[in-house]
Coordinates of C-alpha atoms in Angstrom, one line a residue:
M14 CA -20.5 -22.5 -3.0
K15 CA -17.0 -22.4 -1.8
I16 CA -16.1 -19.8 -4.4
S17 CA -19.0 -17.6 -3.6
L18 CA -18.1 -17.7 0.1
K19 CA -14.5 -16.8 -0.7
N20 CA -15.7 -13.9 -2.9
L21 CA -17.9 -12.7 0.0
S22 CA -15.0 -12.8 2.4
I23 CA -12.7 -10.8 0.1
T24 CA -15.4 -8.3 -0.6
L25 CA -16.0 -7.8 3.2
L26 CA -12.3 -7.3 3.8
L27 CA -12.0 -4.8 0.9
G28 CA -15.0 -2.9 2.2
A29 CA -13.7 -2.8 5.7
I30 CA -10.3 -1.6 4.6
M31 CA -11.7 1.1 2.2
L32 CA -14.8 2.3 4.1
F33 CA -14.4 1.9 7.9
P34 CA -12.1 3.9 10.2
S35 CA -10.3 2.5 13.2
F36 CA -11.6 3.0 16.8
V37 CA -9.7 3.3 20.0
V38 CA -10.2 0.6 22.6
G39 CA -7.4 1.5 25.1
R40 CA -3.8 2.4 25.7
I41 CA -0.6 0.4 26.2
S42 CA 1.8 1.2 29.0
S43 CA 3.8 3.8 26.9
G44 CA 0.6 5.8 26.3
N45 CA 0.2 4.8 22.7
T46 CA -3.5 4.2 21.7
I47 CA -4.7 0.7 20.8
E48 CA -6.7 1.1 17.6
L49 CA -8.8 -1.8 16.2
R50 CA -10.5 -2.0 12.8
I51 CA -13.3 -4.0 11.4
E52 CA -10.8 -5.9 9.2
D53 CA -9.0 -7.1 12.4
F54 CA -12.1 -9.0 13.5
L55 CA -12.8 -10.3 10.0
L56 CA -9.2 -11.6 9.6
L57 CA -9.4 -13.3 13.0
F58 CA -12.7 -14.9 12.1
F59 CA -11.5 -16.0 8.6
G60 CA -8.2 -17.2 10.1
I61 CA -10.1 -19.5 12.5
V62 CA -12.4 -20.8 9.8
A63 CA -9.4 -21.5 7.5
L64 CA -7.6 -23.3 10.2
A65 CA -10.7 -25.4 11.0
Y66 CA -11.1 -26.2 7.4
F67 CA -7.5 -27.5 7.1
L68 CA -7.8 -29.6 10.3
V69 CA -11.2 -31.1 9.4
N70 CA -10.2 -31.9 5.9
G71 CA -6.8 -33.2 6.9
K72 CA -5.0 -30.7 4.6
S73 CA -1.2 -30.8 4.9
K74 CA -0.4 -28.7 1.8
F75 CA -1.4 -25.2 0.6
R76 CA -0.6 -22.9 -2.3
K77 CA 2.5 -20.9 -1.5
P78 CA 2.1 -17.4 -2.7
P79 CA 5.0 -15.6 -4.4
F80 CA 7.6 -14.2 -2.0
F81 CA 6.5 -16.7 0.6
M82 CA 9.9 -17.6 1.9
P83 CA 11.4 -14.0 1.9
I84 CA 8.4 -12.8 3.8
L85 CA 8.6 -15.6 6.3
F86 CA 12.3 -15.0 6.8
W87 CA 11.7 -11.3 7.4
L88 CA 9.0 -12.2 10.0
A89 CA 11.3 -14.8 11.6
I90 CA 14.0 -12.2 12.2
E91 CA 11.5 -9.8 13.7
F92 CA 10.3 -12.6 16.0
F93 CA 13.8 -13.5 17.0
S94 CA 14.7 -9.8 17.5
V95 CA 11.7 -9.4 19.9
L96 CA 12.5 -12.6 21.7
I97 CA 16.2 -12.0 22.3
N98 CA 15.6 -8.3 23.4
L99 CA 12.9 -9.4 25.8
I100 CA 15.4 -11.8 27.3
L101 CA 18.1 -9.1 27.4
G102 CA 15.7 -6.5 28.8
N103 CA 16.2 -4.0 26.0
L104 CA 12.4 -3.8 25.4
F105 CA 11.2 -1.6 28.2
V106 CA 7.6 -1.4 26.7
I107 CA 6.9 -5.1 26.3
D108 CA 3.2 -4.7 25.4
R109 CA 4.1 -2.3 22.6
A110 CA 6.6 -4.8 21.1
I111 CA 4.1 -7.6 21.2
F112 CA 1.3 -5.6 19.8
Y113 CA 3.3 -4.2 16.9
F114 CA 4.7 -7.6 16.1
L115 CA 1.2 -9.2 16.1
K116 CA 0.1 -6.4 13.8
E117 CA 2.9 -7.3 11.4
I118 CA 1.8 -10.9 11.4
E119 CA -1.8 -9.8 10.7
L120 CA -0.8 -7.7 7.7
I121 CA 1.1 -10.6 6.2
F122 CA -1.8 -12.9 6.9
L123 CA -3.9 -10.5 4.9
Y124 CA -1.6 -11.0 1.9
F125 CA -1.7 -14.8 2.3
F126 CA -5.5 -15.0 2.8
V127 CA -6.4 -12.7 -0.2
Y128 CA -4.0 -14.7 -2.4
W129 CA -5.5 -18.1 -1.2
S130 CA -9.0 -16.8 -1.8
L131 CA -8.5 -15.7 -5.4
E132 CA -8.5 -18.8 -7.4
D133 CA -10.0 -17.7 -10.7
I134 CA -10.3 -14.6 -12.9
K135 CA -14.0 -14.2 -11.9
S136 CA -12.9 -13.6 -8.3
I137 CA -10.5 -10.9 -9.4
K138 CA -13.1 -9.4 -11.7
N139 CA -15.4 -8.9 -8.7
V140 CA -12.6 -7.4 -6.5
I141 CA -11.7 -4.8 -9.2
K142 CA -15.4 -3.8 -9.6
F143 CA -15.8 -3.3 -5.9
T144 CA -12.5 -1.4 -5.8
L145 CA -13.8 1.0 -8.4
F146 CA -17.1 1.4 -6.4
F147 CA -15.3 2.0 -3.1
T148 CA -12.9 4.4 -4.7
A149 CA -15.7 6.5 -6.1
L150 CA -17.3 6.6 -2.6
N151 CA -14.0 7.9 -1.0
V152 CA -13.5 10.5 -3.7
A153 CA -17.1 11.6 -3.3
Y154 CA -16.4 12.0 0.4
V155 CA -13.4 14.2 -0.4
F156 CA -15.5 16.4 -2.7
Y157 CA -18.2 16.6 0.0
Q158 CA -15.7 17.9 2.5
I159 CA -14.5 20.5 0.0
V160 CA -18.0 21.7 -0.9
V161 CA -19.3 22.0 2.7
H162 CA -15.9 23.4 4.0
N163 CA -15.7 20.7 6.5
Q164 CA -12.3 19.1 6.1
V165 CA -12.2 16.5 8.8
G166 CA -8.7 15.1 8.0
E167 CA -5.6 15.9 10.1
Y168 CA -4.6 18.7 7.8
G169 CA -7.2 18.8 5.1
T170 CA -9.7 16.3 3.7
A171 CA -9.9 12.7 5.0
A172 CA -10.7 9.4 3.4
L173 CA -13.6 7.3 4.7
P174 CA -11.4 4.8 6.5
E175 CA -8.6 7.3 7.6
Y176 CA -8.1 10.9 8.8
G177 CA -4.3 11.0 9.4
V178 CA -2.4 13.1 6.9
F179 CA 0.1 10.4 5.7
P180 CA -2.2 7.3 5.8
T181 CA -4.9 9.2 4.0
G182 CA -2.7 10.5 1.2
A183 CA -0.9 7.1 0.9
F184 CA -4.2 5.4 0.7
F185 CA -5.2 7.5 -2.3
V186 CA -1.7 7.2 -3.9
L187 CA -1.9 3.4 -3.9
L188 CA -5.4 3.4 -5.3
F189 CA -4.3 5.8 -8.0
I190 CA -1.4 3.5 -9.0
F191 CA -3.6 0.3 -9.1
L192 CA -6.5 1.8 -11.0
L193 CA -4.5 4.0 -13.5
S194 CA -2.2 1.1 -14.3
Y195 CA -5.1 -1.2 -14.8
F196 CA -6.8 1.3 -17.1
I197 CA -3.8 2.3 -19.2
F198 CA -2.3 -1.2 -19.7
Y199 CA -5.5 -3.2 -19.9
Y200 CA -8.9 -1.6 -20.1
N201 CA -8.0 1.2 -22.5
N202 CA -6.7 -1.4 -25.0
L203 CA -10.0 -3.3 -25.0
D204 CA -12.8 -2.9 -27.5
R205 CA -15.1 -0.9 -25.2
K206 CA -17.6 2.0 -25.8
L207 CA -16.1 5.4 -25.4
W208 CA -18.3 6.4 -22.5
K209 CA -17.2 3.3 -20.5
K210 CA -13.6 4.2 -21.1
I211 CA -14.2 7.8 -20.0
L212 CA -16.0 6.6 -16.8
M213 CA -13.3 4.1 -16.1
G214 CA -10.5 6.6 -16.7
G215 CA -12.2 9.2 -14.5
I216 CA -12.4 6.9 -11.6
A217 CA -8.8 5.8 -12.1
I218 CA -7.4 9.3 -11.9
S219 CA -9.9 10.5 -9.2
P220 CA -7.8 9.4 -6.2
A221 CA -5.3 12.2 -7.1
V222 CA -8.0 14.6 -5.6
G223 CA -7.6 12.8 -2.3
V224 CA -3.8 13.2 -2.3
F225 CA -4.1 17.0 -2.9
G226 CA -6.8 17.2 -0.2
S227 CA -4.8 15.4 2.4
G228 CA -2.1 18.1 2.4
S229 CA 0.8 15.6 2.6
K230 CA 4.1 16.6 0.9
T231 CA 5.4 13.0 0.9
N232 CA 2.3 11.7 -0.8
F233 CA 2.4 14.6 -3.3
I234 CA 5.9 13.6 -4.4
A235 CA 4.9 9.9 -4.5
L236 CA 1.9 10.8 -6.7
L237 CA 4.1 12.7 -9.2
F238 CA 6.7 9.9 -9.2
S239 CA 4.0 7.2 -9.8
F240 CA 2.4 9.2 -12.6
V241 CA 5.7 9.6 -14.4
A242 CA 6.7 6.0 -13.8
I243 CA 3.4 4.6 -15.2
F244 CA 3.6 6.6 -18.4
L245 CA 7.3 5.8 -18.9
L246 CA 6.5 2.1 -18.5
A247 CA 3.6 2.6 -21.0
F248 CA 5.9 4.4 -23.4
F249 CA 8.5 1.6 -23.5
K250 CA 6.0 -1.3 -23.7
K251 CA 5.6 -2.3 -27.3
N252 CA 2.0 -3.5 -27.1
T253 CA 0.8 -0.3 -25.6
K254 CA -0.7 2.4 -27.9
T255 CA 1.8 5.2 -27.1
A256 CA -0.3 7.9 -28.8
K257 CA -3.3 7.1 -26.7
M258 CA -1.1 7.2 -23.6
F259 CA -0.1 10.8 -24.3
I260 CA -3.7 11.8 -24.9
I261 CA -4.7 10.2 -21.6
G262 CA -1.8 11.9 -19.8
F263 CA -2.9 15.2 -21.2
I264 CA -6.5 14.6 -20.1
V265 CA -5.2 13.7 -16.6
L266 CA -3.2 16.9 -16.5
I267 CA -6.2 19.0 -17.5
F268 CA -8.3 17.3 -14.8
L269 CA -5.7 18.0 -12.1
L270 CA -5.3 21.6 -13.2
A271 CA -9.1 22.1 -13.3
F272 CA -9.4 20.7 -9.8
F273 CA -6.7 23.0 -8.6
A274 CA -8.4 26.0 -10.2
Y275 CA -11.6 24.9 -8.4
S276 CA -9.7 24.6 -5.2
V277 CA -8.4 28.2 -5.5
L278 CA -11.9 29.4 -5.4
Y279 CA -13.6 27.1 -2.9
I280 CA -11.1 25.4 -0.5
K281 CA -10.8 27.5 2.7
N282 CA -7.2 26.2 3.3
I283 CA -6.0 26.8 -0.3
V284 CA -3.2 29.2 0.8
R285 CA -1.8 26.6 3.1
I286 CA -2.2 23.9 0.5
M287 CA -0.3 26.0 -2.1
D288 CA 2.4 26.7 0.5
I289 CA 2.6 22.9 1.3
F290 CA 3.1 21.9 -2.3
G291 CA 5.6 24.6 -3.2
L292 CA 9.0 23.3 -4.0
H293 CA 10.8 25.5 -1.5
K294 CA 8.4 24.3 1.2
I295 CA 8.9 20.6 0.4
V296 CA 12.7 21.0 0.5
S297 CA 12.7 23.0 3.8
N298 CA 10.3 20.4 5.3
Y299 CA 12.8 17.6 4.8
S300 CA 15.9 19.6 5.6
S301 CA 14.6 21.2 8.8
G302 CA 11.9 18.8 9.9
R303 CA 12.2 15.1 9.2
I304 CA 15.9 15.0 8.6
V305 CA 16.4 16.5 12.0
V306 CA 14.3 13.8 13.6
I307 CA 16.2 11.1 11.6
K308 CA 19.5 12.6 12.9
I309 CA 18.3 12.4 16.5
V310 CA 17.1 8.8 16.2
W311 CA 20.4 7.8 14.4
K312 CA 22.5 9.4 17.2
E313 CA 20.5 7.5 19.9
L314 CA 20.9 4.3 18.0
Y315 CA 24.6 4.9 17.5
D316 CA 25.2 5.4 21.2
K317 CA 23.1 2.3 22.0
F318 CA 24.9 0.1 19.5
N319 CA 28.3 1.3 21.0
Q320 CA 27.1 0.0 24.4
Q321 CA 25.8 -3.3 22.9
P322 CA 27.8 -4.1 19.7
L323 CA 26.2 -7.5 19.0
S324 CA 22.7 -5.9 18.9
I325 CA 23.6 -4.4 15.5
L326 CA 22.9 -7.9 14.1
F327 CA 19.2 -8.2 15.3
G328 CA 18.4 -4.6 16.5
F329 CA 16.5 -3.8 19.6
G330 CA 13.1 -5.4 18.7
V331 CA 10.0 -4.3 16.9
G332 CA 8.4 -1.3 18.5
Y333 CA 11.6 0.0 20.0
I334 CA 11.6 3.2 18.1
T335 CA 8.6 5.5 18.5
E336 CA 9.0 8.0 15.6
A337 CA 11.6 7.1 12.9
H338 CA 10.3 9.1 9.9
N339 CA 12.3 6.6 7.8
Q340 CA 11.5 2.9 7.1
F341 CA 15.2 2.0 6.6
L342 CA 16.2 3.6 9.9
R343 CA 13.4 1.8 11.7
N344 CA 14.5 -1.5 10.2
F345 CA 18.1 -0.9 11.2
G346 CA 17.3 0.1 14.8
E347 CA 14.6 -2.6 15.4
I348 CA 15.8 -5.7 13.5
G349 CA 19.4 -4.8 12.8
I350 CA 21.6 -5.6 9.8
L351 CA 20.2 -9.1 9.3
G352 CA 16.6 -7.8 9.3
S353 CA 17.4 -4.9 7.1
L354 CA 19.0 -7.3 4.6
A355 CA 16.0 -9.6 4.7
F356 CA 13.8 -6.6 4.0
L357 CA 15.9 -5.4 1.1
V358 CA 16.1 -8.9 -0.4
M359 CA 12.3 -9.2 -0.2
I360 CA 11.8 -5.8 -1.9
F361 CA 14.4 -6.8 -4.6
L362 CA 12.5 -10.1 -5.3
I363 CA 9.3 -8.2 -5.6
F364 CA 10.8 -5.8 -8.1
R365 CA 12.4 -8.6 -10.0
E366 CA 9.0 -10.4 -10.4
G367 CA 7.3 -7.2 -11.5
F368 CA 10.0 -6.5 -14.2
R369 CA 9.9 -10.1 -15.3
I370 CA 6.2 -9.9 -16.0
Y371 CA 6.5 -6.4 -17.6
N372 CA 9.4 -7.5 -19.9
N373 CA 8.2 -11.0 -20.9
S374 CA 4.4 -10.9 -21.2
N375 CA 2.3 -9.5 -24.0
D376 CA -0.9 -10.3 -22.2
L377 CA -2.6 -7.0 -21.4
F378 CA -4.0 -7.9 -18.0
L379 CA -0.8 -9.6 -16.8
T380 CA 1.3 -6.7 -17.9
A381 CA -0.9 -4.4 -15.9
M382 CA -0.3 -6.5 -12.8
G383 CA 3.4 -6.3 -13.4
V384 CA 3.3 -2.5 -13.7
I385 CA 1.3 -2.3 -10.5
I386 CA 3.9 -4.4 -8.6
I387 CA 6.7 -2.2 -9.9
V388 CA 5.1 1.2 -9.3
M389 CA 3.3 0.4 -6.1
T390 CA 6.5 -1.0 -4.5
S391 CA 8.4 2.0 -5.9
A392 CA 5.9 4.3 -4.2
M393 CA 6.4 2.5 -0.9
M394 CA 10.2 3.1 -1.3
V395 CA 9.5 6.8 -1.9
F396 CA 7.4 6.9 1.2
S397 CA 10.2 5.1 3.1
F398 CA 12.6 7.9 3.0
T399 CA 10.5 10.2 5.1
T400 CA 8.0 7.9 6.7
D401 CA 7.7 4.2 7.7
P402 CA 4.9 2.9 5.4
F403 CA 5.3 -0.8 6.3
F404 CA 4.7 0.3 9.9
S405 CA 1.6 2.4 9.0
V406 CA -1.4 0.0 9.2
K407 CA -3.7 1.6 6.6
T408 CA -0.9 2.0 4.1
S409 CA 0.3 -1.6 4.6
E410 CA -3.2 -3.0 4.4
V411 CA -3.8 -1.4 1.0
Y412 CA -0.3 -2.4 -0.3
W413 CA -0.5 -6.1 0.7
F414 CA -4.1 -6.4 -0.4
F415 CA -3.3 -5.3 -4.0
M416 CA 0.0 -7.2 -4.0
A417 CA -2.0 -10.3 -3.2
I418 CA -4.2 -9.7 -6.3
C419 CA -1.1 -9.3 -8.5
A420 CA 0.4 -12.4 -6.9
A421 CA -2.7 -14.4 -7.6
V422 CA -2.7 -13.4 -11.3
T423 CA 1.0 -14.1 -11.7
S424 CA 0.4 -17.6 -10.2
M425 CA -2.3 -18.1 -12.8
E426 CA 0.2 -17.5 -15.5
S427 CA 1.5 -21.0 -15.2
K428 CA -1.7 -22.6 -13.7
R429 CA -4.1 -21.3 -16.3
G430 CA -1.7 -20.8 -19.2
I431 CA -1.8 -17.1 -19.5
K432 CA 0.9 -16.8 -22.1
E433 CA 2.1 -14.3 -24.6
N434 CA -0.4 -12.9 -27.1
K435 CA -3.4 -14.5 -25.2
S436 CA -5.6 -11.9 -23.6
V437 CA -7.7 -12.6 -20.5
N438 CA -11.0 -10.8 -20.6
I439 CA -11.9 -10.1 -17.0
Y440 CA -14.2 -7.1 -17.5

């Protein structure tokens, strides 16, 4: 009974993240909108239930997920930064700082809760099945917008839970990484009927359509980077059938070219999309657009740090910067050198765990999880040069949700004895 309830909670969370958009409930003093999501209420409810369970049953210990201490240390510095800047009066928009910090806590709780709820392979099997189904719904929604010429996204097509250009594209990029890695490193190597592999492969590559439709340059670059990274990792992994990988890669390329050819005929904004994804346009966008903003923000921070030199250690508090267009710049300005180092250490440990799994395991499913950790985190770093993905709610939700799945599987490596040359059949 407990397992079924946990499965239900994870399914509801996944459905809320992948199917339902946010809604505005008000504004803070700076004018920024307060947006809530269905998953906010679900996490609040599940958090209360989990706390009550621990108190009623007298639980004093719980399973610590991977990266537990680095994540807590990062959050602790954020908390201290907000607290000290409230005392010093550097945070002029107090409600924004509190709101953004609470949102950070919620995103990390999402990671912890999903990890704690996934205690067996059967649970993960259900999550992956629903992920495939919800992905198909989102891609169908993109095609619907294309066919009826009603692209409701910020620039082009939207996802079901998001219309903003970067969050929509990043949403599809992360889905693409998760499903394509799972397919190439695990499912394609199983003894399955051809039609099942074709169906699975089709769903795995279909999020690329959403990336093109969103019209986001940053996500387009991240998609190409992720595609190359996945196939390079497949090429160098000895237990992967390299010839099949090249065949699959060719099929993916044909699919993308076919979609682009279709777009030329039917998408009303195709001229704009072709212009967006042109190399000259991408370069000019970063040189004359985002880099200019980054320079302006950096100049403001430089002047501010000159006035308060000690603030360089802890920054000026979460929410201090409105638009950074760079995750590393936001970290430096809001949580200082110490917070930036904590963030980089956390990312390093995540990468190290991913490569440890990739290099040392011959288990197909476990290897797929290692690749997902590597490529998904790499994509977040690609995003970070021109956006702040860990500050973007939808992007962070998807990242931490799938990271929790990978963390649960890696923990089962020792708990359940998932060792080399022993395959775990989850599908």
